[in-house]
PDB file of C-alpha atoms and ligand atoms in Angstrom:
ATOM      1  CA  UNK A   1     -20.497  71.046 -75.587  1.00  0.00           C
ATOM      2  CA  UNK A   2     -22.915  67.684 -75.806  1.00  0.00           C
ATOM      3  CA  UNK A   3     -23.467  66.388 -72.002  1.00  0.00           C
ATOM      4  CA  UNK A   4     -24.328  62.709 -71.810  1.00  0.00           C
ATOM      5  CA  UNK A   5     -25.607  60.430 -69.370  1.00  0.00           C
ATOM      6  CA  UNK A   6     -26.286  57.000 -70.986  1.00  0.00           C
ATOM      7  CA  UNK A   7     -23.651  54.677 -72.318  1.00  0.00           C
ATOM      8  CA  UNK A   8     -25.545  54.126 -75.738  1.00  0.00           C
ATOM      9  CA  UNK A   9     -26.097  57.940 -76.345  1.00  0.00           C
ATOM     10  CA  UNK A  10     -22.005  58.170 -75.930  1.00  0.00           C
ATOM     11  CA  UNK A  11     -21.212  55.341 -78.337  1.00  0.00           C
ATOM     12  CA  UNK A  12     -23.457  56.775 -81.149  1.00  0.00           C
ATOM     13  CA  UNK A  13     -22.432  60.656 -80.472  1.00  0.00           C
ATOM     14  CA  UNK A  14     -18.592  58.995 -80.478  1.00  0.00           C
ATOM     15  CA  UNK A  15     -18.834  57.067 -83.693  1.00  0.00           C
ATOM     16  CA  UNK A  16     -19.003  59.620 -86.432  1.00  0.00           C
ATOM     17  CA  UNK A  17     -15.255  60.639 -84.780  1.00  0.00           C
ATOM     18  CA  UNK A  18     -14.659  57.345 -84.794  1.00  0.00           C
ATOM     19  CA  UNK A  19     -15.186  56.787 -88.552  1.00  0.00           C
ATOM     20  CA  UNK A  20     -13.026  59.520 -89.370  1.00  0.00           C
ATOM     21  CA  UNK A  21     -10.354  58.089 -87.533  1.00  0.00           C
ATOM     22  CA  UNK A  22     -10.280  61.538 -85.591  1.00  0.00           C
ATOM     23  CA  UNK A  23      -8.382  61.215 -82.115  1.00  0.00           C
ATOM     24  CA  UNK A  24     -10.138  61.488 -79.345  1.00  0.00           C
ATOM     25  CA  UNK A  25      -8.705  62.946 -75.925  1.00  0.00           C
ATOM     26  CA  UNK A  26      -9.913  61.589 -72.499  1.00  0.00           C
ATOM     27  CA  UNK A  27     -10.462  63.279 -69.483  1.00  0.00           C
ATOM     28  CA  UNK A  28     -11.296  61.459 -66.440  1.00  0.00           C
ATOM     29  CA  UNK A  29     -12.487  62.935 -63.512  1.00  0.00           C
ATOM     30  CA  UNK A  30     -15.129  62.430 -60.374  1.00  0.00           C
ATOM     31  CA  UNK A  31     -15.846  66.358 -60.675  1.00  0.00           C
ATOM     32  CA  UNK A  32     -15.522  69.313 -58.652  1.00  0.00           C
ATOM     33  CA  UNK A  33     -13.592  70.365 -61.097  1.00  0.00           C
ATOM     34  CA  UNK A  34     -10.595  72.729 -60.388  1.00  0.00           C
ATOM     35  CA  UNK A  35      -7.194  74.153 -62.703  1.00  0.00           C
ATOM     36  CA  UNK A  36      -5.527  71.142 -62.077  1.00  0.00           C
ATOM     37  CA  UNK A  37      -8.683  69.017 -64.117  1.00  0.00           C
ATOM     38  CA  UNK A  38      -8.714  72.184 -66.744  1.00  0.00           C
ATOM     39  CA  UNK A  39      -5.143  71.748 -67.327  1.00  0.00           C
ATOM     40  CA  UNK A  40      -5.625  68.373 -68.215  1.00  0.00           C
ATOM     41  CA  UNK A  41      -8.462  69.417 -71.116  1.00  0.00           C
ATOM     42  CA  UNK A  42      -6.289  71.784 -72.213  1.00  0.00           C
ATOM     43  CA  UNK A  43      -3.404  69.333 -72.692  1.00  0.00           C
ATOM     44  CA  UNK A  44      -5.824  66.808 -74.267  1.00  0.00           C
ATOM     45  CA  UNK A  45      -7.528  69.869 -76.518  1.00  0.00           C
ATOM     46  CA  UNK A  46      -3.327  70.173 -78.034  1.00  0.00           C
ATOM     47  CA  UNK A  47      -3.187  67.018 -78.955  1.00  0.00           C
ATOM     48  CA  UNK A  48      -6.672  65.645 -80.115  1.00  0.00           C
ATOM     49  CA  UNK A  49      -9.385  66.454 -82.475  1.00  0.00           C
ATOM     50  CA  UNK A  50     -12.324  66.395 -79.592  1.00  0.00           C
ATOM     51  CA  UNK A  51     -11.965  66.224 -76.074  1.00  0.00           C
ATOM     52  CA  UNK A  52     -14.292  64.077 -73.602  1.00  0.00           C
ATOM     53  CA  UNK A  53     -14.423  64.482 -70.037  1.00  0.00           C
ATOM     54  CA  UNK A  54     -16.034  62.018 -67.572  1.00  0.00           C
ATOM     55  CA  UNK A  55     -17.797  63.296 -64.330  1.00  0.00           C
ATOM     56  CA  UNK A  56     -18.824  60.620 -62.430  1.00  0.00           C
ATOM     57  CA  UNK A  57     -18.036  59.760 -58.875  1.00  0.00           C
ATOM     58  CA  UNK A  58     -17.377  55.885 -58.509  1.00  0.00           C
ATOM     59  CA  UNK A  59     -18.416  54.836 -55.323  1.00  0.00           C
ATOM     60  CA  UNK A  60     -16.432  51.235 -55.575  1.00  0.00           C
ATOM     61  CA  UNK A  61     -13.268  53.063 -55.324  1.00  0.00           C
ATOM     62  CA  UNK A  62     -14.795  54.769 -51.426  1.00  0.00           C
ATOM     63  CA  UNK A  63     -13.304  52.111 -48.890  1.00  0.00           C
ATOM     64  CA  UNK A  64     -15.084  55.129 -46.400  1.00  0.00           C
ATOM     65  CA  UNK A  65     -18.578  55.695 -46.971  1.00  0.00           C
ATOM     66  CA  UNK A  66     -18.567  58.804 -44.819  1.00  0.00           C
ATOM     67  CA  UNK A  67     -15.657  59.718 -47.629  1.00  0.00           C
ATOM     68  CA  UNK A  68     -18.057  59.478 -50.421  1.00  0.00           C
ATOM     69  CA  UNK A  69     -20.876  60.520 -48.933  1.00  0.00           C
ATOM     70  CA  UNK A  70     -19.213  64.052 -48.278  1.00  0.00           C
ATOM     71  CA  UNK A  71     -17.536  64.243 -51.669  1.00  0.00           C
ATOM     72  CA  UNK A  72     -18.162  67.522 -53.018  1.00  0.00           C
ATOM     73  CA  UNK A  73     -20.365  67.595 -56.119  1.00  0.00           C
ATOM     74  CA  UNK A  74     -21.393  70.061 -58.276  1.00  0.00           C
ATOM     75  CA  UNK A  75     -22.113  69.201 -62.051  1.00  0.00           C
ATOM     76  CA  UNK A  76     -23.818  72.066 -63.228  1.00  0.00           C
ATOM     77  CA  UNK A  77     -20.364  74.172 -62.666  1.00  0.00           C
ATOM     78  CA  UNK A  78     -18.775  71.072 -63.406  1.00  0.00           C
ATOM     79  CA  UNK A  79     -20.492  71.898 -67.081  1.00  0.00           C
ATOM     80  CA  UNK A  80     -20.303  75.565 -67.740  1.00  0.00           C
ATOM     81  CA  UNK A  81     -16.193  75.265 -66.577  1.00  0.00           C
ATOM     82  CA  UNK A  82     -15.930  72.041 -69.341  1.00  0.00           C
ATOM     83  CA  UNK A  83     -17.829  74.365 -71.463  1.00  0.00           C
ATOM     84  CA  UNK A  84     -15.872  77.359 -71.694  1.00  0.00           C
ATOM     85  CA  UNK A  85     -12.989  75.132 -71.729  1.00  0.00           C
ATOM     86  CA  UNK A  86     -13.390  73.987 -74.796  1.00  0.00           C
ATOM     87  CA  UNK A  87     -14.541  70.344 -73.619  1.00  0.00           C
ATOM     88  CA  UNK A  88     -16.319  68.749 -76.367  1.00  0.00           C
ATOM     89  CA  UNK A  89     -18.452  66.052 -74.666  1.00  0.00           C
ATOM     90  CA  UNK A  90     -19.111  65.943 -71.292  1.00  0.00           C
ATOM     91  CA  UNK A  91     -20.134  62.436 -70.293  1.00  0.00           C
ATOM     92  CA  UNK A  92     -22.217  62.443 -66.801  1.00  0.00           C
ATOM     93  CA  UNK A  93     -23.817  58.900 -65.786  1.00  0.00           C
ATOM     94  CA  UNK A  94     -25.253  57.872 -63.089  1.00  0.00           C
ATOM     95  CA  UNK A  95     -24.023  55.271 -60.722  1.00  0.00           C
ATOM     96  CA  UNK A  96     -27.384  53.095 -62.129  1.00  0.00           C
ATOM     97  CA  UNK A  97     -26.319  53.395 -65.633  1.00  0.00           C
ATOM     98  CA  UNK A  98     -22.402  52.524 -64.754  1.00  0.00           C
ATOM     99  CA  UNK A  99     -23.771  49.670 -62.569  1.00  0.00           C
ATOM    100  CA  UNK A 100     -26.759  48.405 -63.551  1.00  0.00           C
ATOM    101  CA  UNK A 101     -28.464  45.934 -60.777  1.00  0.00           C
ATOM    102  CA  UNK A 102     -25.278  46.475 -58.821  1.00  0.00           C
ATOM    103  CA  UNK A 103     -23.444  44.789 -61.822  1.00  0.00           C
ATOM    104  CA  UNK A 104     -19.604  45.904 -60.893  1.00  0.00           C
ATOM    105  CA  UNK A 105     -17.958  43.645 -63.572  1.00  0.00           C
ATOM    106  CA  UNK A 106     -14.835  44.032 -61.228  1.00  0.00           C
ATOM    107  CA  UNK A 107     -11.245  43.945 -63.446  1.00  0.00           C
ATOM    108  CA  UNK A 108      -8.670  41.546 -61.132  1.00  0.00           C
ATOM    109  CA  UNK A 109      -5.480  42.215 -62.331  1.00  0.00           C
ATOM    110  CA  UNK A 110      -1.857  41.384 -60.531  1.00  0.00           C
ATOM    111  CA  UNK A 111       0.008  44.029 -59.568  1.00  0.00           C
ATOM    112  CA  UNK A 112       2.937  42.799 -57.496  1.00  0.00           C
ATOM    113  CA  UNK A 113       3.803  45.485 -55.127  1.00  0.00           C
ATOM    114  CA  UNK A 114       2.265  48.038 -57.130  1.00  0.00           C
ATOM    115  CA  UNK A 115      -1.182  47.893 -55.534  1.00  0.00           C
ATOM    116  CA  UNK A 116      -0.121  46.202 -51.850  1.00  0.00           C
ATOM    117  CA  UNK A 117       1.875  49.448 -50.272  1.00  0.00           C
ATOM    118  CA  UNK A 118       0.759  52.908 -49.573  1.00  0.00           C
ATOM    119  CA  UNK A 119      -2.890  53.866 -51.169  1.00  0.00           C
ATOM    120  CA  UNK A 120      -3.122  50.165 -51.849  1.00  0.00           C
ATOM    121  CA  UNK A 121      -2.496  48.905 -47.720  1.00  0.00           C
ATOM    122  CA  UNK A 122      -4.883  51.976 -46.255  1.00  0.00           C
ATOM    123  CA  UNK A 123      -7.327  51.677 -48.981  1.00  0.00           C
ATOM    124  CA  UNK A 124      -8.466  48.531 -49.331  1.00  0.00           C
ATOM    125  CA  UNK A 125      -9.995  47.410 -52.560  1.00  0.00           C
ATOM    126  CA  UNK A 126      -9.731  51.707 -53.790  1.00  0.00           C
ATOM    127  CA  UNK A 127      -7.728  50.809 -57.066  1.00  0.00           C
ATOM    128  CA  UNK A 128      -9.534  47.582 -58.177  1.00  0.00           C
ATOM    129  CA  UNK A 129     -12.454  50.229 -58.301  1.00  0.00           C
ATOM    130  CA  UNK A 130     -10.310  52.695 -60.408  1.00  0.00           C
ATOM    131  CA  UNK A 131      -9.525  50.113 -62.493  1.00  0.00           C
ATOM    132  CA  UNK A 132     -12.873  49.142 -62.912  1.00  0.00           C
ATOM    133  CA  UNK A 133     -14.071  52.529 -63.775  1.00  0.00           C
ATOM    134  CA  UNK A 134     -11.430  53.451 -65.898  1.00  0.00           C
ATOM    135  CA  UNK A 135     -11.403  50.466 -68.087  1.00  0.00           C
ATOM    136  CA  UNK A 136     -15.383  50.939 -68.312  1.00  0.00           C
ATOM    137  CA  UNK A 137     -14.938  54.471 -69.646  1.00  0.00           C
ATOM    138  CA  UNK A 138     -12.267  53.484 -71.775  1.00  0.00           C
ATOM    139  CA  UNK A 139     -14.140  50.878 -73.483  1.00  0.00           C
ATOM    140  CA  UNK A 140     -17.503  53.410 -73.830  1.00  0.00           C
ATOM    141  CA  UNK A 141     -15.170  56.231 -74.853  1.00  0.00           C
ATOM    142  CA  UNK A 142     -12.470  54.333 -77.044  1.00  0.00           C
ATOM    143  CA  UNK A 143      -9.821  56.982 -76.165  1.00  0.00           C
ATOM    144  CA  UNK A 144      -6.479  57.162 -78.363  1.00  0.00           C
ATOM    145  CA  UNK A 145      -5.084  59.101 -75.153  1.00  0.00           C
ATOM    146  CA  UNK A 146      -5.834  59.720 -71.349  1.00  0.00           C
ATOM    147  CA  UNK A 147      -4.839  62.370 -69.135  1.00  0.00           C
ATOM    148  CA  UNK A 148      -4.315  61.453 -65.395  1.00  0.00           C
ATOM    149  CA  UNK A 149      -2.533  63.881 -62.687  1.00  0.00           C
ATOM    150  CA  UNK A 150       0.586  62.752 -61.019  1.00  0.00           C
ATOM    151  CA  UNK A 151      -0.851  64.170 -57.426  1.00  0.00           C
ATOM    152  CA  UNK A 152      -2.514  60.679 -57.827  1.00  0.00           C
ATOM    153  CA  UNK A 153       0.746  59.128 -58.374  1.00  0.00           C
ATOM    154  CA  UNK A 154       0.053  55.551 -57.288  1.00  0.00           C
ATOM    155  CA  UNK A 155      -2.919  55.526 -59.001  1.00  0.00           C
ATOM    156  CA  UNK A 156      -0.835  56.660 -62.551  1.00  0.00           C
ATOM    157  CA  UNK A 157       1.288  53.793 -62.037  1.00  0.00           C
ATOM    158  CA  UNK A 158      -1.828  51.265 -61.476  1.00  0.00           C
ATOM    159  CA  UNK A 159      -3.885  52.824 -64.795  1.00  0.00           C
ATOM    160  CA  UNK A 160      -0.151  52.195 -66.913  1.00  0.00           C
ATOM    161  CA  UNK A 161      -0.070  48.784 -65.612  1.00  0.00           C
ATOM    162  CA  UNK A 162      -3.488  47.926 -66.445  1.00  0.00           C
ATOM    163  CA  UNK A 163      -3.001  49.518 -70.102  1.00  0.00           C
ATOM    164  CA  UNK A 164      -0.321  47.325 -70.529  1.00  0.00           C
ATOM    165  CA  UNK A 165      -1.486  44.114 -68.888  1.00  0.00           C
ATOM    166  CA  UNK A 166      -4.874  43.969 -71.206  1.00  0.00           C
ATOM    167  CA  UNK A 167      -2.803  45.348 -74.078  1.00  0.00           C
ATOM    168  CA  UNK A 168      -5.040  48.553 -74.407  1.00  0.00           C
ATOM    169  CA  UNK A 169      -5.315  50.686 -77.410  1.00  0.00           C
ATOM    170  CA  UNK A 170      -5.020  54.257 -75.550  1.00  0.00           C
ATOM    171  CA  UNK A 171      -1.586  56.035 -74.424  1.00  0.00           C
ATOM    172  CA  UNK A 172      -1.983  57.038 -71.100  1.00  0.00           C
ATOM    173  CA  UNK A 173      -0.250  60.539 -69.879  1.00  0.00           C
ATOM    174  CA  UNK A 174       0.800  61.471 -66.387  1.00  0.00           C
ATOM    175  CA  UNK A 175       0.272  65.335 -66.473  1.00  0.00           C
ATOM    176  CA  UNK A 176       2.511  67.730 -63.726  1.00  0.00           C
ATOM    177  CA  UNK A 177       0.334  68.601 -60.498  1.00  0.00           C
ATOM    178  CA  UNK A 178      -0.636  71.442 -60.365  1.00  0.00           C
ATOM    179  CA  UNK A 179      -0.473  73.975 -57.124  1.00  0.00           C
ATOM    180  CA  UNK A 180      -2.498  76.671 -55.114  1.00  0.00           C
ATOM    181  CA  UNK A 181      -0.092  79.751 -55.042  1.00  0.00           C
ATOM    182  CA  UNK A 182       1.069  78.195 -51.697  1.00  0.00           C
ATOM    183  CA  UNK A 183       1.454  75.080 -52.941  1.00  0.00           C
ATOM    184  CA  UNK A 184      -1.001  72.944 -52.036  1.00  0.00           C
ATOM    185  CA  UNK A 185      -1.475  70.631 -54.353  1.00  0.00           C
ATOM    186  CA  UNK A 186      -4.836  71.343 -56.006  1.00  0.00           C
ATOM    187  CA  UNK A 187      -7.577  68.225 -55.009  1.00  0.00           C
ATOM    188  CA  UNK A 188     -11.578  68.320 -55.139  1.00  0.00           C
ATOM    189  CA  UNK A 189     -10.659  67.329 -51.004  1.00  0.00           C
ATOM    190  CA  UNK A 190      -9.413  70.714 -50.512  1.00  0.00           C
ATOM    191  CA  UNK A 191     -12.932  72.241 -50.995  1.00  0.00           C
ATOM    192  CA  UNK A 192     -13.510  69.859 -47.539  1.00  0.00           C
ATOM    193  CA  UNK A 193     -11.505  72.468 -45.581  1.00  0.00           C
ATOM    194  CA  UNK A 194     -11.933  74.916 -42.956  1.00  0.00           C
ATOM    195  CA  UNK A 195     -10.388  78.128 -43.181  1.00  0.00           C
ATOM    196  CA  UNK A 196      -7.758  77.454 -40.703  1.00  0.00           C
ATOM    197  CA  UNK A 197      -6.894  73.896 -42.033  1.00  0.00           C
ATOM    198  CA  UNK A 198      -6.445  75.704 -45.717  1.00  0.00           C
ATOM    199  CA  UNK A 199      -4.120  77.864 -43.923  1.00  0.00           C
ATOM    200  CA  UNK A 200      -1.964  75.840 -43.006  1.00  0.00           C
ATOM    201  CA  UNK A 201      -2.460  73.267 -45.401  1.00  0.00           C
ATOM    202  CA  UNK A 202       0.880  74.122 -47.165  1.00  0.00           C
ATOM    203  CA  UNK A 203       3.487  72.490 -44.849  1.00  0.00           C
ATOM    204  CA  UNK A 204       2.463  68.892 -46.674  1.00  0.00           C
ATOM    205  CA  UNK A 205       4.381  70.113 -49.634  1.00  0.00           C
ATOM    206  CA  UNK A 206       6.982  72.238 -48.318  1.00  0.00           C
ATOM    207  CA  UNK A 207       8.260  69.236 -46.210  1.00  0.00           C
ATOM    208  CA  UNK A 208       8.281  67.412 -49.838  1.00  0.00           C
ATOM    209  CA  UNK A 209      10.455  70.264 -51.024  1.00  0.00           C
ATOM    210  CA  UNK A 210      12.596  69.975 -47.917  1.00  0.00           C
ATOM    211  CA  UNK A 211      13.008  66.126 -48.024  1.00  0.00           C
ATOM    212  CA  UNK A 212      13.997  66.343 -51.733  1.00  0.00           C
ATOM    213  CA  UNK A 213      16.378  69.145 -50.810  1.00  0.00           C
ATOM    214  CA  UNK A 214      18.123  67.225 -48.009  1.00  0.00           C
ATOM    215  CA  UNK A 215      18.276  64.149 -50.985  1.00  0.00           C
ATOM    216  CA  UNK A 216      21.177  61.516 -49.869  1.00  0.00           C
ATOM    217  CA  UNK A 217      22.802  63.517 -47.386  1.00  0.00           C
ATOM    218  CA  UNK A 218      20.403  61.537 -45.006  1.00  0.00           C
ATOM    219  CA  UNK A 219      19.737  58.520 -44.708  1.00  0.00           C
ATOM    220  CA  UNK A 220      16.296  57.034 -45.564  1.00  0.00           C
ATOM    221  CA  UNK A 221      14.746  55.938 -42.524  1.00  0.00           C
ATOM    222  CA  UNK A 222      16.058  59.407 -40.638  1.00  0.00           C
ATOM    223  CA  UNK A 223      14.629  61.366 -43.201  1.00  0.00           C
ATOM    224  CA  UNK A 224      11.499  59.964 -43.428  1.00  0.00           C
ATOM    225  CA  UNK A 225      11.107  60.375 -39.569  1.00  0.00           C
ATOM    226  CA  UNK A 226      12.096  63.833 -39.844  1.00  0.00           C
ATOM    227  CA  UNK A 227       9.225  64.542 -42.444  1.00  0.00           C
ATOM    228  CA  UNK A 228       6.719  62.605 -40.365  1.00  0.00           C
ATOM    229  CA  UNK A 229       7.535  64.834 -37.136  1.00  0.00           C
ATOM    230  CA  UNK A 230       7.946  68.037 -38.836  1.00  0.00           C
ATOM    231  CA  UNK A 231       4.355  67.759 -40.404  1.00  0.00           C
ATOM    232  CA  UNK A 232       2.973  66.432 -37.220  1.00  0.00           C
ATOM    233  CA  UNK A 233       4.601  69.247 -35.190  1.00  0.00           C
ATOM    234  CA  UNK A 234       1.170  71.236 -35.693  1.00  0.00           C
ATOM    235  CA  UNK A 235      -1.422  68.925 -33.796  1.00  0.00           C
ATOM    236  CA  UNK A 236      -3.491  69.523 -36.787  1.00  0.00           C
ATOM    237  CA  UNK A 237      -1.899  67.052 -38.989  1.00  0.00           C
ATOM    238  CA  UNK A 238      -1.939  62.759 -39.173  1.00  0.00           C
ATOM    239  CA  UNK A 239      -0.063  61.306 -41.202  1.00  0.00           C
ATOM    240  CA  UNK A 240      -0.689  58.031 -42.894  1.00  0.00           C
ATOM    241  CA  UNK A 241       2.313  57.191 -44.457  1.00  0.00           C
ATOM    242  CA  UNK A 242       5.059  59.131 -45.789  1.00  0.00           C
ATOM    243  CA  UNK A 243       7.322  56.856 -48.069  1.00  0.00           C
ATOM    244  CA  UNK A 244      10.547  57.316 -50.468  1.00  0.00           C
ATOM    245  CA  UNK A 245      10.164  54.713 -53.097  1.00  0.00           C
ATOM    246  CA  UNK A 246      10.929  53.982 -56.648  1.00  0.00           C
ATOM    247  CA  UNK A 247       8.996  55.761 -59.105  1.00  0.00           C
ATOM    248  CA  UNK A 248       8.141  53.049 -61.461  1.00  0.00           C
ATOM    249  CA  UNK A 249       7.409  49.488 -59.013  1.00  0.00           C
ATOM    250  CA  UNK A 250       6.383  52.063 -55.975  1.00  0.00           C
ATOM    251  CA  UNK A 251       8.399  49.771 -53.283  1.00  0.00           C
ATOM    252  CA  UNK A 252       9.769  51.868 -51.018  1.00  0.00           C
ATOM    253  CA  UNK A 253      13.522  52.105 -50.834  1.00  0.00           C
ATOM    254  CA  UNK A 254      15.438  51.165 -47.403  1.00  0.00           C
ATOM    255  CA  UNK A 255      18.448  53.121 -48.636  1.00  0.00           C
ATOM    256  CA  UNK A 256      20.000  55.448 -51.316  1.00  0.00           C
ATOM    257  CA  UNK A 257      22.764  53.533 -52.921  1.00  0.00           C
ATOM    258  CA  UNK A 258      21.528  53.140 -56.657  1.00  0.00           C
ATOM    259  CA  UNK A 259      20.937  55.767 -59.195  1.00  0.00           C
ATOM    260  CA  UNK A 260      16.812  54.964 -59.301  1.00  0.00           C
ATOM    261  CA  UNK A 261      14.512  57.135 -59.566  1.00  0.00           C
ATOM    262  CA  UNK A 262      12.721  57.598 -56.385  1.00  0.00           C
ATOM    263  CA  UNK A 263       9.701  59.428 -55.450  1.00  0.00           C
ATOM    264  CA  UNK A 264       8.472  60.576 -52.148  1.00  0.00           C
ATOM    265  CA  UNK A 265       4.544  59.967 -51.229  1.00  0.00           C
ATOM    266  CA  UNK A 266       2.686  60.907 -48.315  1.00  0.00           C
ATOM    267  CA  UNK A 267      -1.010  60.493 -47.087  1.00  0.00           C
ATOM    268  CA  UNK A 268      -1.931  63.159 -44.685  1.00  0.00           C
ATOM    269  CA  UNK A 269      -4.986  63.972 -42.064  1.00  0.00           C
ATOM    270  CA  UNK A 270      -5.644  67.254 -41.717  1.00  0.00           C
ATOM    271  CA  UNK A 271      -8.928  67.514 -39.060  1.00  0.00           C
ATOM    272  CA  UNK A 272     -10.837  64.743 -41.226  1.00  0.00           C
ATOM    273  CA  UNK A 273     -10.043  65.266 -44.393  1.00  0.00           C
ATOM    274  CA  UNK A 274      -7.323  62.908 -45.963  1.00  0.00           C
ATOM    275  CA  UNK A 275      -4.713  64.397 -48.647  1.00  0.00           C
ATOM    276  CA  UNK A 276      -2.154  63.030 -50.806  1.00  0.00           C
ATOM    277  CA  UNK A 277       0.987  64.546 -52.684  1.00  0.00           C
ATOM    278  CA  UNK A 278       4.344  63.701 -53.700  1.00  0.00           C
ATOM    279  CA  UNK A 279       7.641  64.868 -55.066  1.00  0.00           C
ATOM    280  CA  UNK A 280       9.795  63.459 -57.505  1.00  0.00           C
ATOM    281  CA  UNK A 281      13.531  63.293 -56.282  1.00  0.00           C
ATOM    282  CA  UNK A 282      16.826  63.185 -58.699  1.00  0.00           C
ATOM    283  CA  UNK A 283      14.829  64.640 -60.872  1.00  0.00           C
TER     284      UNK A 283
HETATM  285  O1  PAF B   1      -8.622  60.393 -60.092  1.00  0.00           O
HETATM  286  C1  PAF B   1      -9.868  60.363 -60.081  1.00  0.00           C
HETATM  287  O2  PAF B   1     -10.543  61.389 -60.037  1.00  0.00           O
HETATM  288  C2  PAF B   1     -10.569  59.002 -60.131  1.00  0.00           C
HETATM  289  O3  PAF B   1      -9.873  58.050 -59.402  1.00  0.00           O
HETATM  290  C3  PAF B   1     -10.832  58.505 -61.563  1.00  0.00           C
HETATM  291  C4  PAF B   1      -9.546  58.251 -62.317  1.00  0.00           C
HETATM  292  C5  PAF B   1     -11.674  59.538 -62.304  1.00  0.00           C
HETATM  293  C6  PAF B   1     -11.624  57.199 -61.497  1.00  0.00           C
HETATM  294  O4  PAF B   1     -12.834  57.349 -60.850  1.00  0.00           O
END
């Protein structure tokens, strides 16, 4: 596997694919690397001729700097995991080389709702610095298709609209989240954990499970209290938000009544560390 770190070495390493019109699969990621990352080079390994992966933690998507500053990093594992993946490029800049002088370049797209509720109202300014990142790799790595994980749901449905908006040669694939054995869903946060908080870590996702079990029988706004006090009933959890909404716009729904397809997000404290995770309903 060829690690990287400057945006010209990439280009020229990328262009004799390029030439031979070989697809090229995208991977990226701010490291820490876990199954749920590795599932998404193995997807990308299926259905391209090479497979890059970006490790590079972006700190204009931190709206905490205590957040980024405690980010777990670790590229040399980062690198022999990619390797013995099967990764073909790893592509590692630093935050000088991605920003040069400061030089953000920031990408201002509309949204409509998509980027106002949720992530987007308790993270200000987080997705215009995905966006910005992404559409920087993009354009260094000149991907035919990207792999994203649906844990980061919101963010999924930002990175689709932006492809579309600018009219953007790559198809970009929402991969399944994957799950600890409990089933947490797998995040680089998670390595931020005490023992007893990964203990009981699991009740974000089996409240998911219930609220998509209980479906219509209840109505919205009753059954997004109930999940809200169920996951707070151990003092260890916060939660941010915990929304039903429909899968595609992201506005939540007051009530049931149509046949759309709805999701169900939630942004959860537990001690300091803040997790995400969702379920689809109807599916
Ligand atoms: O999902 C992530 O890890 C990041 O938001 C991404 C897409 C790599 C951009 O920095």
């Amino acid at each position: 596997m060829k690690e990287i770190t400057t945006i010209k070495e990439a280009k020229l390493w990328l262009r004799t694919y390029q030439k031979k019109n070989l697809k090229i699969g995208f991977v990226p990621t701010m490291g820490a690397l876990h199954d749920g990352h590795l599932r998404l080079i193995a997807q990308s390994r299926a259905e391209n001729d090479i497979t890059v992966c970006s490790v590079f933690v972006n700190p204009i998507q931190f709206n905490n700097p205590e957040d980024l500053a405690k980010y777990p990093r670790n590229l040399s594992l980062d690198a022999r995991l990619l390797k013995s993946h099967g990764c073909n490029m790893m592509f590692c800049p630093s935050v000088e080389e991605m920003y040069p002088n400061g030089k953000q370049d920031p990408v201002d797209l509309e949204y409509g709702m998509l980027d106002k509720v949720m992530e987007g109202k308790f993270r200000p300014g987080h997705f215009k610095g995905v966006v910005t990142v992404v559409k920087k790799l993009f354009d260094i790595i000149g991907p035919s298709n990207a792999y994203f994980g649906k844990k980061d749901y919101q963010q999924l449905m930002i990175i689709k609209h932006m492809q579309a908006s600018l009219g953007l040669p790559v198809n970009i694939i929402g991969c399944e989240t994957v799950r600890e054995d409990d089933g947490l869903a797998m995040s680089s946060r998670n390595l931020r954990l005490t023992i007893g908080e990964r203990q009981v870590a699991r009740r974000i996702f089996e409240v998911l499970c219930k609220v998509r079990e209980k479906g219509t029988k209840t109505p919205v706004w009753e059954l997004k209290e109930w999940a809200i006090k169920k996951i707070q009933e151990d003092s260890m959890f916060r939660v941010e938000y915990f929304e039903i909404a429909d899968r595609e716009t992201l506005m939540p729904v007051e009530a049931w009544g149509h046949k759309n397809q709805l999701v169900a997000l939630t942004a959860v404290f537990l001690g300091d560390v803040r997790l995400i995770d969702n379920v689809e309903l109807f599916s």
